[in-house]
PDB file of C-alpha atoms in Angstrom:
ATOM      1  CA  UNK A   3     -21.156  -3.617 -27.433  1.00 62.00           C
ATOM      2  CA  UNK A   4     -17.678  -1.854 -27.250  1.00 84.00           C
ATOM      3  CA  UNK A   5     -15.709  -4.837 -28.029  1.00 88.00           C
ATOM      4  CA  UNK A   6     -12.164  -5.240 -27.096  1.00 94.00           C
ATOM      5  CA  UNK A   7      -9.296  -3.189 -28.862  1.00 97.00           C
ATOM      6  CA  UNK A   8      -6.297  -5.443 -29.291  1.00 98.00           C
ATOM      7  CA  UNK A   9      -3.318  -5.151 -30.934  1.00 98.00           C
ATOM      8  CA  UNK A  10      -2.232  -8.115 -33.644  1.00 98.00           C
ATOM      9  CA  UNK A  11       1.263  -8.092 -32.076  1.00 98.00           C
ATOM     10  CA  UNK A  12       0.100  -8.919 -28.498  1.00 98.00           C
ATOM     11  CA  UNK A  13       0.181 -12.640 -27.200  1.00 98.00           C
ATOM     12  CA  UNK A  14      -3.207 -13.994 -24.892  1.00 98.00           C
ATOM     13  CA  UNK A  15      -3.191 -16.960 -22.953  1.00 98.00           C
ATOM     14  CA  UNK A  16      -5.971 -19.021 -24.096  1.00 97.00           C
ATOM     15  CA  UNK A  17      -7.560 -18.909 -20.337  1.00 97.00           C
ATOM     16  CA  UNK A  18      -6.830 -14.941 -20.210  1.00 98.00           C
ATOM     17  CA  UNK A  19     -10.810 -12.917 -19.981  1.00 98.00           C
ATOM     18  CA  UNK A  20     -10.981  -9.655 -21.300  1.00 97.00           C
ATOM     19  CA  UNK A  21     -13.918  -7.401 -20.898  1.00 97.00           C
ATOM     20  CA  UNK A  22     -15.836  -4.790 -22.770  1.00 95.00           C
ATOM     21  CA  UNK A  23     -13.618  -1.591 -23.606  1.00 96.00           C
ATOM     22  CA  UNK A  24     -10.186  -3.367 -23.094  1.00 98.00           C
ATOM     23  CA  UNK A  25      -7.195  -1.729 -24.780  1.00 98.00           C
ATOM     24  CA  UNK A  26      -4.113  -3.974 -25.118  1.00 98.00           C
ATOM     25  CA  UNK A  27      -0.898  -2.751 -27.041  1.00 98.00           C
ATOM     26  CA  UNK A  28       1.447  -4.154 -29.593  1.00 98.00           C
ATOM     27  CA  UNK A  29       3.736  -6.484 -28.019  1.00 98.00           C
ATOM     28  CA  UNK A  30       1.790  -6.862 -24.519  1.00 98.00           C
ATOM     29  CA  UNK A  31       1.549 -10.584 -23.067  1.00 98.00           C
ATOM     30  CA  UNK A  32      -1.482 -11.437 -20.815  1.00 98.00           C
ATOM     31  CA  UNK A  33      -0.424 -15.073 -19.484  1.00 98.00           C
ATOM     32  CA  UNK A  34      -2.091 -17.361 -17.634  1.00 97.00           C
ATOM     33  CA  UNK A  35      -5.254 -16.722 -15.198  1.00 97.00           C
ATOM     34  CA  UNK A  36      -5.755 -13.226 -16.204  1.00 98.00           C
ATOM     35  CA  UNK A  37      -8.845 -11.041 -16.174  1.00 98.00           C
ATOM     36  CA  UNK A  38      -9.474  -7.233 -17.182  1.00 98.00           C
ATOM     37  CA  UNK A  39     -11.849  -5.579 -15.859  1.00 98.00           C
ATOM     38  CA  UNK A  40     -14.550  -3.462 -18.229  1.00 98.00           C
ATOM     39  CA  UNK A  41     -12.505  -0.489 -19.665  1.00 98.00           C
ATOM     40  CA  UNK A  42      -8.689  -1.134 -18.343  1.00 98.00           C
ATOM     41  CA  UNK A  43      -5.663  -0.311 -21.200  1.00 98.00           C
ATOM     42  CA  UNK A  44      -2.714  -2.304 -21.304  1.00 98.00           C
ATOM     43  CA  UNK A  45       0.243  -0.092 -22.340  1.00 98.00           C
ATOM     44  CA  UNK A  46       2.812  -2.081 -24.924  1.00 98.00           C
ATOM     45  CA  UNK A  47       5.114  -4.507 -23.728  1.00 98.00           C
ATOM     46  CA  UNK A  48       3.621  -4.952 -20.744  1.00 99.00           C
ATOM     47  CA  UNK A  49       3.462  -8.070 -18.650  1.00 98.00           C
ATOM     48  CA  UNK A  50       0.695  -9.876 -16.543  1.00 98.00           C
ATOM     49  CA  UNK A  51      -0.246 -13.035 -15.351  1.00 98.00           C
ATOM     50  CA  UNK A  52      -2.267 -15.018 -12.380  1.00 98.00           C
ATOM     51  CA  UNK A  53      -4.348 -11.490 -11.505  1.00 98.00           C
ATOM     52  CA  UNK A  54      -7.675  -9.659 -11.460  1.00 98.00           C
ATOM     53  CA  UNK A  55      -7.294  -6.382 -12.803  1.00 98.00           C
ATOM     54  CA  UNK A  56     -10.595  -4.276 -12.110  1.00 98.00           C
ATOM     55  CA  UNK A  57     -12.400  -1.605 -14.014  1.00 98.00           C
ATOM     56  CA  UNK A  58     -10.781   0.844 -15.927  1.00 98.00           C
ATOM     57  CA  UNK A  59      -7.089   0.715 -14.455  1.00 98.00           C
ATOM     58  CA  UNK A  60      -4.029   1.504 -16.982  1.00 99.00           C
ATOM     59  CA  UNK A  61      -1.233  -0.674 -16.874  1.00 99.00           C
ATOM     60  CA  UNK A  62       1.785   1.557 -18.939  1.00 98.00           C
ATOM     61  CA  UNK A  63       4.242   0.142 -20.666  1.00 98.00           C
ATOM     62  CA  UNK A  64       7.164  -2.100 -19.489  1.00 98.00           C
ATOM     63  CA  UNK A  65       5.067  -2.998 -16.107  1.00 99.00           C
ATOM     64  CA  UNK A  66       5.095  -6.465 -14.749  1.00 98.00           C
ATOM     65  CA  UNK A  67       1.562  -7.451 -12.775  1.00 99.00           C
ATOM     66  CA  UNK A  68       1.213 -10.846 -11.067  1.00 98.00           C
ATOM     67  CA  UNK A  69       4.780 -12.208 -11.712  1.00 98.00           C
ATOM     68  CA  UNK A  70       6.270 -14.653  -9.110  1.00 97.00           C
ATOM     69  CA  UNK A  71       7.581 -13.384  -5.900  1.00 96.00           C
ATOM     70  CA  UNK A  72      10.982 -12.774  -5.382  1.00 96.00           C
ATOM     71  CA  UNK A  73      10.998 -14.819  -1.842  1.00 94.00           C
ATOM     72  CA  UNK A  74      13.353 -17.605  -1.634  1.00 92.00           C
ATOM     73  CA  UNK A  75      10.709 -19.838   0.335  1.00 90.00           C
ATOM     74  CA  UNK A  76       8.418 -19.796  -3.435  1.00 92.00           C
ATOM     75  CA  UNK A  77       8.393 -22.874  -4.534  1.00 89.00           C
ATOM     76  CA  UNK A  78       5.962 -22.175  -7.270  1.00 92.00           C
ATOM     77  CA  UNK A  79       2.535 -22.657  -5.174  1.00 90.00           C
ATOM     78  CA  UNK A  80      -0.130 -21.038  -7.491  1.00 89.00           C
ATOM     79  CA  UNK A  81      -0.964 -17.610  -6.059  1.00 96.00           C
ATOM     80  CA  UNK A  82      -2.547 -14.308  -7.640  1.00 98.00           C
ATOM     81  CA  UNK A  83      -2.758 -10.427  -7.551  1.00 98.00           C
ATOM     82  CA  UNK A  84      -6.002  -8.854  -7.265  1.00 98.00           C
ATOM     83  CA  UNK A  85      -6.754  -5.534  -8.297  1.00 99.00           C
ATOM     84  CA  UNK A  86      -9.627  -2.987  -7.951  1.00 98.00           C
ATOM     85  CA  UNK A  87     -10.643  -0.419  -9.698  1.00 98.00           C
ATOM     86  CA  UNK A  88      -9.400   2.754 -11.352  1.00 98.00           C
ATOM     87  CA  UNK A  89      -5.377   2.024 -10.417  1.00 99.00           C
ATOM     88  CA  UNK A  90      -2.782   3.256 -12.327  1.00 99.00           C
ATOM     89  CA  UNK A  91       0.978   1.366 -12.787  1.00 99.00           C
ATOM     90  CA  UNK A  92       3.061   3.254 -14.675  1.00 98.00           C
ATOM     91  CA  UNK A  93       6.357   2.138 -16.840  1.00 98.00           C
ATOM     92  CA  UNK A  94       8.687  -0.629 -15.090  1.00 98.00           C
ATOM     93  CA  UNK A  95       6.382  -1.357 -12.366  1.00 99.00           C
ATOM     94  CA  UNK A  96       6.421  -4.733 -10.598  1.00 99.00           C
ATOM     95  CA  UNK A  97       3.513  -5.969  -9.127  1.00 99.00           C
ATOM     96  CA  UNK A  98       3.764  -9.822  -7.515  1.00 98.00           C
ATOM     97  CA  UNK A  99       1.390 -12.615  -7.062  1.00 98.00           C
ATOM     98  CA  UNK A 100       1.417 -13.765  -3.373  1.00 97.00           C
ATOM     99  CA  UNK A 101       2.467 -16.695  -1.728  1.00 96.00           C
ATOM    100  CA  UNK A 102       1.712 -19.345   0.609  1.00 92.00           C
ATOM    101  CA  UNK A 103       4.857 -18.600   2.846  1.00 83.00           C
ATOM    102  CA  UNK A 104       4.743 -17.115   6.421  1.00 84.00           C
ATOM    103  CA  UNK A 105       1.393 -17.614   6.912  1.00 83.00           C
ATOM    104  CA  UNK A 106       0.034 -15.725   3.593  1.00 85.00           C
ATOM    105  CA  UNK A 107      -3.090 -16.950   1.980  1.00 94.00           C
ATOM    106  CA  UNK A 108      -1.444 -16.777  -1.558  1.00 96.00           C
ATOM    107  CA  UNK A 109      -3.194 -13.322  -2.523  1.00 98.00           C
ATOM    108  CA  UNK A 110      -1.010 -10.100  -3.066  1.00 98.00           C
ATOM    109  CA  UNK A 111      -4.111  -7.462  -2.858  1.00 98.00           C
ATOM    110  CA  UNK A 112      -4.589  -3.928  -4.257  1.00 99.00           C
ATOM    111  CA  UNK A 113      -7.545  -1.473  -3.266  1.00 98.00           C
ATOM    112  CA  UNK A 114      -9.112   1.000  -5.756  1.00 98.00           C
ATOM    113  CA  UNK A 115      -7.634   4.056  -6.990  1.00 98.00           C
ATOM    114  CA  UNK A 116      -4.375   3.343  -6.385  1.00 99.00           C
ATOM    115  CA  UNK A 117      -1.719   4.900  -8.173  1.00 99.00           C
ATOM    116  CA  UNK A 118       2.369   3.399  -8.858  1.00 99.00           C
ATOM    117  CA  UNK A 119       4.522   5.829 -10.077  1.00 99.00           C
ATOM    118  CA  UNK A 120       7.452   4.454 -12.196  1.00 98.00           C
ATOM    119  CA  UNK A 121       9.762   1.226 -10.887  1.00 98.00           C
ATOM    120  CA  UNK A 122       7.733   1.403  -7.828  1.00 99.00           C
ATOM    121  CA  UNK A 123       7.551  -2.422  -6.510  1.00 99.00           C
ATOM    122  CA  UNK A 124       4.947  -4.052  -4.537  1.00 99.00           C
ATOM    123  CA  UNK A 125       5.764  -7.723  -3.161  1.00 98.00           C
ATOM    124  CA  UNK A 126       4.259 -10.723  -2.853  1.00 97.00           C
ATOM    125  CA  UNK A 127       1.458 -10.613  -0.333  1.00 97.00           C
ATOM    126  CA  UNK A 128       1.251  -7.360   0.114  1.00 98.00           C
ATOM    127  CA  UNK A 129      -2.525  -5.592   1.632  1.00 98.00           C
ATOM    128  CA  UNK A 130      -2.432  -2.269  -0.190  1.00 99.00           C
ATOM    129  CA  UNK A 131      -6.016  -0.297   0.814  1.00 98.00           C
ATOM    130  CA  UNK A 132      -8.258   2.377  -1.449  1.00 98.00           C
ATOM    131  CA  UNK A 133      -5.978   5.452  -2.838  1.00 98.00           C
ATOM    132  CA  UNK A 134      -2.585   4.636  -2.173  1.00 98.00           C
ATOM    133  CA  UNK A 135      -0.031   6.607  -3.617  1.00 98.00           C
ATOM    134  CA  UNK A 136       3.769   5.205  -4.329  1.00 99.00           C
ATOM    135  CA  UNK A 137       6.093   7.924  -6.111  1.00 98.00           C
ATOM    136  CA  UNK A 138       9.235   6.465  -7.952  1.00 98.00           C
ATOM    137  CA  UNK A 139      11.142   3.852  -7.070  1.00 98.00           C
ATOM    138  CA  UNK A 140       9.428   3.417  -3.652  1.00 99.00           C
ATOM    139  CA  UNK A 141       9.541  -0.184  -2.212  1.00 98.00           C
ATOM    140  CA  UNK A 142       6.947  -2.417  -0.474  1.00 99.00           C
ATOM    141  CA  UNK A 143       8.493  -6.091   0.589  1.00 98.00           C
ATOM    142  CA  UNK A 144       6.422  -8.888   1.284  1.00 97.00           C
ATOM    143  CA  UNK A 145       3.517  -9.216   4.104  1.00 97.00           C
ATOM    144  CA  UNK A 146       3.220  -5.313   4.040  1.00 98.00           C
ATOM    145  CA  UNK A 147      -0.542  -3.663   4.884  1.00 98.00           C
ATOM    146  CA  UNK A 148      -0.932  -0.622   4.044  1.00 98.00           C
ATOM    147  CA  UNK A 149      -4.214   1.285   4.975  1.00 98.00           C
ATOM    148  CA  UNK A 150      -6.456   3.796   2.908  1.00 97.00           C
ATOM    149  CA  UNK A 151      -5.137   7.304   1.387  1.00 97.00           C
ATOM    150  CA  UNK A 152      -1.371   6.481   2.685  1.00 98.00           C
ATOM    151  CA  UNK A 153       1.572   8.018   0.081  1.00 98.00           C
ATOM    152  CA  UNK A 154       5.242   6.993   0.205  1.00 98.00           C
ATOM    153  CA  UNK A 155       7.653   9.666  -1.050  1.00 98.00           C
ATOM    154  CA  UNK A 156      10.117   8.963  -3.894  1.00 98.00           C
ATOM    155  CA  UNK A 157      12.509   6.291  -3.037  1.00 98.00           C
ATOM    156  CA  UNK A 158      11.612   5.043  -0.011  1.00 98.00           C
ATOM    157  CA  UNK A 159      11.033   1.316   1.221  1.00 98.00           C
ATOM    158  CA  UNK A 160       8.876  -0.348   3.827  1.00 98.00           C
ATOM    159  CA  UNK A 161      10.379  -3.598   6.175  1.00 98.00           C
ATOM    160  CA  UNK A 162       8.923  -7.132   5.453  1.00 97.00           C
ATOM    161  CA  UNK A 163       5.431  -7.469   7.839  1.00 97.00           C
ATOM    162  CA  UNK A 164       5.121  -3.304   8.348  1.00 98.00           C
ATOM    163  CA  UNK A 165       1.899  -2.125   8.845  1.00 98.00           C
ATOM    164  CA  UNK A 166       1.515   1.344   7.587  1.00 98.00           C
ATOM    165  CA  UNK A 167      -2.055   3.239   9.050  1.00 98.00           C
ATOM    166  CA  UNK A 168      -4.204   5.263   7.105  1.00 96.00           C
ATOM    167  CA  UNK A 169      -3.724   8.343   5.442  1.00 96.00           C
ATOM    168  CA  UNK A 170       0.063   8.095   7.073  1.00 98.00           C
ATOM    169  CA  UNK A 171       2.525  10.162   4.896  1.00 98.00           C
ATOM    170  CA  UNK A 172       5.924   8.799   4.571  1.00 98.00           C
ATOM    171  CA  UNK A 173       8.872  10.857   3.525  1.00 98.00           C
ATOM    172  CA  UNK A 174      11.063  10.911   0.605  1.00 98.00           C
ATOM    173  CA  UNK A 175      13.996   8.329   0.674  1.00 98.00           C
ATOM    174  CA  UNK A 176      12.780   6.757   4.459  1.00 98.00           C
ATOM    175  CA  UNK A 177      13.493   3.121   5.523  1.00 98.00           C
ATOM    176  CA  UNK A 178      10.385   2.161   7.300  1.00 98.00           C
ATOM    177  CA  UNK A 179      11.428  -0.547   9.319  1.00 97.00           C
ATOM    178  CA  UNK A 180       8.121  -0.539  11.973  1.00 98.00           C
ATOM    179  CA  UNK A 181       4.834  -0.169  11.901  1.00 98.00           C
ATOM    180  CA  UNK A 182       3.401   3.888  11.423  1.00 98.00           C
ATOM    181  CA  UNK A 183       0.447   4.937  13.145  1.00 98.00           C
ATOM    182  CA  UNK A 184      -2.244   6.324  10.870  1.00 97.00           C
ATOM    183  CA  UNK A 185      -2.141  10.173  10.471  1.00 97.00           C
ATOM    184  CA  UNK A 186       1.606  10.208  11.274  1.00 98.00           C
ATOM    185  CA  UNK A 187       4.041  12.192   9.046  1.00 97.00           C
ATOM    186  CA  UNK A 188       7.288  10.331   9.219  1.00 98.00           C
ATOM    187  CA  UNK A 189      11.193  10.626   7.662  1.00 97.00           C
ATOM    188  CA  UNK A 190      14.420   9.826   7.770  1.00 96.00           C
ATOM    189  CA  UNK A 191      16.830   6.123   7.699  1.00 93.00           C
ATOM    190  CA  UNK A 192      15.811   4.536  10.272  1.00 95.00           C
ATOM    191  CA  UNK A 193      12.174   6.225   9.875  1.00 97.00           C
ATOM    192  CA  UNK A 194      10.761   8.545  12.787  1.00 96.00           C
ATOM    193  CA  UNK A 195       7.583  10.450  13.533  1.00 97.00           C
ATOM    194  CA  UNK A 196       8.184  13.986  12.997  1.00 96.00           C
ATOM    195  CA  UNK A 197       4.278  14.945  13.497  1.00 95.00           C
ATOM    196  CA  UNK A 198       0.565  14.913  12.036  1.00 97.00           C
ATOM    197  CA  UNK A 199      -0.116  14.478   8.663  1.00 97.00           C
ATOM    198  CA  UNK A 200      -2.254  17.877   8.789  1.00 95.00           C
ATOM    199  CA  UNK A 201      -2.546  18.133   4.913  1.00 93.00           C
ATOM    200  CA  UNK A 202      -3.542  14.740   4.364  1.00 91.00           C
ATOM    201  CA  UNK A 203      -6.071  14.913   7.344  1.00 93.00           C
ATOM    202  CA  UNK A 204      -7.630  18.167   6.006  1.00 93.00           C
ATOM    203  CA  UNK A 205      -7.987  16.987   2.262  1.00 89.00           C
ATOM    204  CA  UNK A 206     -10.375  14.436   3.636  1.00 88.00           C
ATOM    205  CA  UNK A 207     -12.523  16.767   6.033  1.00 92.00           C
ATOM    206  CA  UNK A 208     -11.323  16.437   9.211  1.00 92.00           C
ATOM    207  CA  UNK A 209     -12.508  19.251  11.479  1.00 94.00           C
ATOM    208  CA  UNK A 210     -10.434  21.592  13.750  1.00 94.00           C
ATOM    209  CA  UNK A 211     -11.567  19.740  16.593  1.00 94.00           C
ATOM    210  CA  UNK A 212     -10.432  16.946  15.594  1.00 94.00           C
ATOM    211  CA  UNK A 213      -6.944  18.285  14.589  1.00 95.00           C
ATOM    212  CA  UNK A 214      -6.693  19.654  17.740  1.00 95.00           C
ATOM    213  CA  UNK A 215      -7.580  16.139  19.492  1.00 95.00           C
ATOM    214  CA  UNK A 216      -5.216  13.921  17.038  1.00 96.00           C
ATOM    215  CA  UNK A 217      -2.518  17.014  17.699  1.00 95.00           C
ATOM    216  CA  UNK A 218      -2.825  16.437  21.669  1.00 95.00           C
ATOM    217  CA  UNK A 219      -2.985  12.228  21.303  1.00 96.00           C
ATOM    218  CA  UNK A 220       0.388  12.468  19.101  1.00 96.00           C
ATOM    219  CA  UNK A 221       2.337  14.618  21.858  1.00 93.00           C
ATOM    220  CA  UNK A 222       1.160  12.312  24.761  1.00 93.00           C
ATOM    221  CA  UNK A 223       1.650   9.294  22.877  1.00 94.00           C
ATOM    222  CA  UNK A 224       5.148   9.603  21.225  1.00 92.00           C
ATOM    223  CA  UNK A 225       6.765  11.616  24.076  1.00 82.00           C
ATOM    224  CA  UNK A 226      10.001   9.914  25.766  1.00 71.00           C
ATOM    225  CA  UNK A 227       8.540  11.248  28.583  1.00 77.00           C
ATOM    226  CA  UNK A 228       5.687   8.729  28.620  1.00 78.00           C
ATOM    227  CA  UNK A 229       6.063   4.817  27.966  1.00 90.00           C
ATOM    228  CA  UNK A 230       3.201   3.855  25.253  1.00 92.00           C
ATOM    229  CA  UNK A 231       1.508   1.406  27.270  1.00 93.00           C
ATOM    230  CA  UNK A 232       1.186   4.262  30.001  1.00 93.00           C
ATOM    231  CA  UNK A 233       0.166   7.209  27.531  1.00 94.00           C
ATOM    232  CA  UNK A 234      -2.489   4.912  25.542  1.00 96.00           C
ATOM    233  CA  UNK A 235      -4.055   4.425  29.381  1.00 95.00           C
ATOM    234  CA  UNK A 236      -4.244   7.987  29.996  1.00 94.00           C
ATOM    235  CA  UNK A 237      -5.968   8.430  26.264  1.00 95.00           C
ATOM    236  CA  UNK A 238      -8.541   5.563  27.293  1.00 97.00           C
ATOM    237  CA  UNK A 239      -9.484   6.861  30.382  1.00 97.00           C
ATOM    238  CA  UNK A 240     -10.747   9.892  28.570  1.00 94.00           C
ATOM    239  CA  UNK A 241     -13.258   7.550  26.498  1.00 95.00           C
ATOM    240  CA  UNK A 242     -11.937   8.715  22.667  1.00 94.00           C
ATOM    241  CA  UNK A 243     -13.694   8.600  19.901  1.00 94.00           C
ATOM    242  CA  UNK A 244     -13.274   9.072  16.308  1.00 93.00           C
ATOM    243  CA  UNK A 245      -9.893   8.903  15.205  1.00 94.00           C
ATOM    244  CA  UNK A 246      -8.116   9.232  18.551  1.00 96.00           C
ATOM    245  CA  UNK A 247      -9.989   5.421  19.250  1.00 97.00           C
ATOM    246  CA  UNK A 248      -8.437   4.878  15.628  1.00 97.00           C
ATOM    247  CA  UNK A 249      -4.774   5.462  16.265  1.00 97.00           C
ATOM    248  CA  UNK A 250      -5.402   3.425  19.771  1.00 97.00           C
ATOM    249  CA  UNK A 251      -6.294   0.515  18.126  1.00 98.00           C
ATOM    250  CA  UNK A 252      -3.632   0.486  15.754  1.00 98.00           C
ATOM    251  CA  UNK A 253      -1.589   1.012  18.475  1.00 97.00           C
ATOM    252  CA  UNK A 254      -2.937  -2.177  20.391  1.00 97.00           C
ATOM    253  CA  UNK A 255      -3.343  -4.580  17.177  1.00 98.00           C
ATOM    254  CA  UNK A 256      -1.332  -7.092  17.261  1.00 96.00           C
ATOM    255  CA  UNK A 257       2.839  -6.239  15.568  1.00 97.00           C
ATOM    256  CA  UNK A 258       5.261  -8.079  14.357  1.00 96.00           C
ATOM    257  CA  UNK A 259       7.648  -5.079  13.804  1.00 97.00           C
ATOM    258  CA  UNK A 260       6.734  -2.658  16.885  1.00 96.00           C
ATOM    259  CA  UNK A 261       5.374   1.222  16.363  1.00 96.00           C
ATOM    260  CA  UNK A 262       7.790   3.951  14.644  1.00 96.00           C
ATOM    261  CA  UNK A 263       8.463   6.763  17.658  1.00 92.00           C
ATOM    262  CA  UNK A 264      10.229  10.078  17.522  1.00 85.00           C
ATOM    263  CA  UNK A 265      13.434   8.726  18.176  1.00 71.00           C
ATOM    264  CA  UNK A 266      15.513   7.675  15.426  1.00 51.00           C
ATOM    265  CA  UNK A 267      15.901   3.762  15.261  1.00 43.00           C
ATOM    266  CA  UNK A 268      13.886   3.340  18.673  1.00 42.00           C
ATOM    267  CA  UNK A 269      11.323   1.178  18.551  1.00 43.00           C
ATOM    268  CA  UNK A 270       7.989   1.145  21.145  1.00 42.00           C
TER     269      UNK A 270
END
């Protein structure tokens, strides 16, 4: 049995579980309701409390996991932050417990192999899928989904209730202030699409047919020639498949904030 490695210096709540292979380091504090997952090193001086951390994650130093959100409806409802497996939070990242406000079910959740870059911040009920990446400093407020393989440049910040689509690449220092469809590349304050993720799309297989299809859907779709409601008719009428039906139904989901377009600031 590969007991756990813990430091003499580091405080554990008595109702904190630890696992097999846990590394914890001087000064850390695991608080209340905390469980790590077979494997997963906490860093010194780090924080967390009220989550699930998965399998072999590393939490660096300085990070904060499962601390109260920073909403000014909390009223200190008991909530929690659940983690998969093999994420990474690096130094002075804050990671918040959800909440039972605008309709959330009190769970801030986090996918597997997902990696924060320094003072990145995720907020309190907060869907974050499989293999996202935030760089530095980026900025997630509360009741934001993000979907699989998405990565948000250095510095930039998503809009309370965003939804952000899969494998979606958002520029460096963007405000994303409505929902991006997956597959889109977007930039700039307000956020706009300025085309097809084409690296992220190839790094996970995606034919040239299928480029070519997602290519044509994006020009009908996002031209200020077309309404949306208009151009997603012309795209059913062809019977899509594959991920041209995928960015339709994003498209059609239900949105609080309304779809990112081409235009700077313009909503769809």
């Amino acid at each position: 049995m590969d007991v756990p490695n813990i430091h003499p210096t580091a405080v554990i709540h008595s109702t904190a579980r630890v696992d097999e292979g846990v590394e914890i380091g001087p000064y850390a504090v695991l608080g209340e309701n905390v469980a790590l997952g077979l494997g997963t090193k906490v860093g010194s001086h780090a924080f967390i409390e009220h989550a699930i951390i998965g399998q072999n994650c590393v939490i660096h130093p300085f990070a904060a996991v499962g601390t109260p959100p920073q909403d000014l409806k909390y009223r200190g409802e008991a909530g929690r932050l659940i983690m998969g497996n093999e994420c990474t939070a690096r130094e002075f990242v804050t990671l918040n417990r959800g909440t039972l406000s605008d309709g959330g079910d009190g769970v801030t959740r986090i996918g597997n192999k997902c990696f924060f870059m320094a003072n990145s911040h995720v907020a309190h009920d907060c869907q974050v899928a499989d293999g996202t990446i935030l760089i530095n400093s980026v900025a997630l407020a509360g009741h934001v989904t993000v979907e699989e393989g998405t990565i948000f440049g250095g510095l930039s910040a998503a809009h309370q209730f965003v939804r952000i689509g899969r494998f979606a690449m958002i520029g460096g220092a963007t405000g994303v202030e409505r929902d991006v469809p997956p597959y889109a590349l977007v930039e700039g304050n307000r956020a706009r699409i300025i085309g097809v993720n084409i690296v992220g799309l190839k790094r996970r297989g995606t034919t040239r047919e299928e480029l070519s299809l997602i290519r044509q859907a994006f020009d009908l779709l996002f031209s200020s020639e077309h309404p949306l409601a208009q151009a997603i008719e012309t795209l059913e009428a062809q019977q899509p498949k594959g991920i041209v039906l995928e960015l339709i139904n994003f498209l059609k989901a239900p949105s609080k904030r309304g779809i990112t377009s081409k235009e700077k600031g313009l909503s769809l």
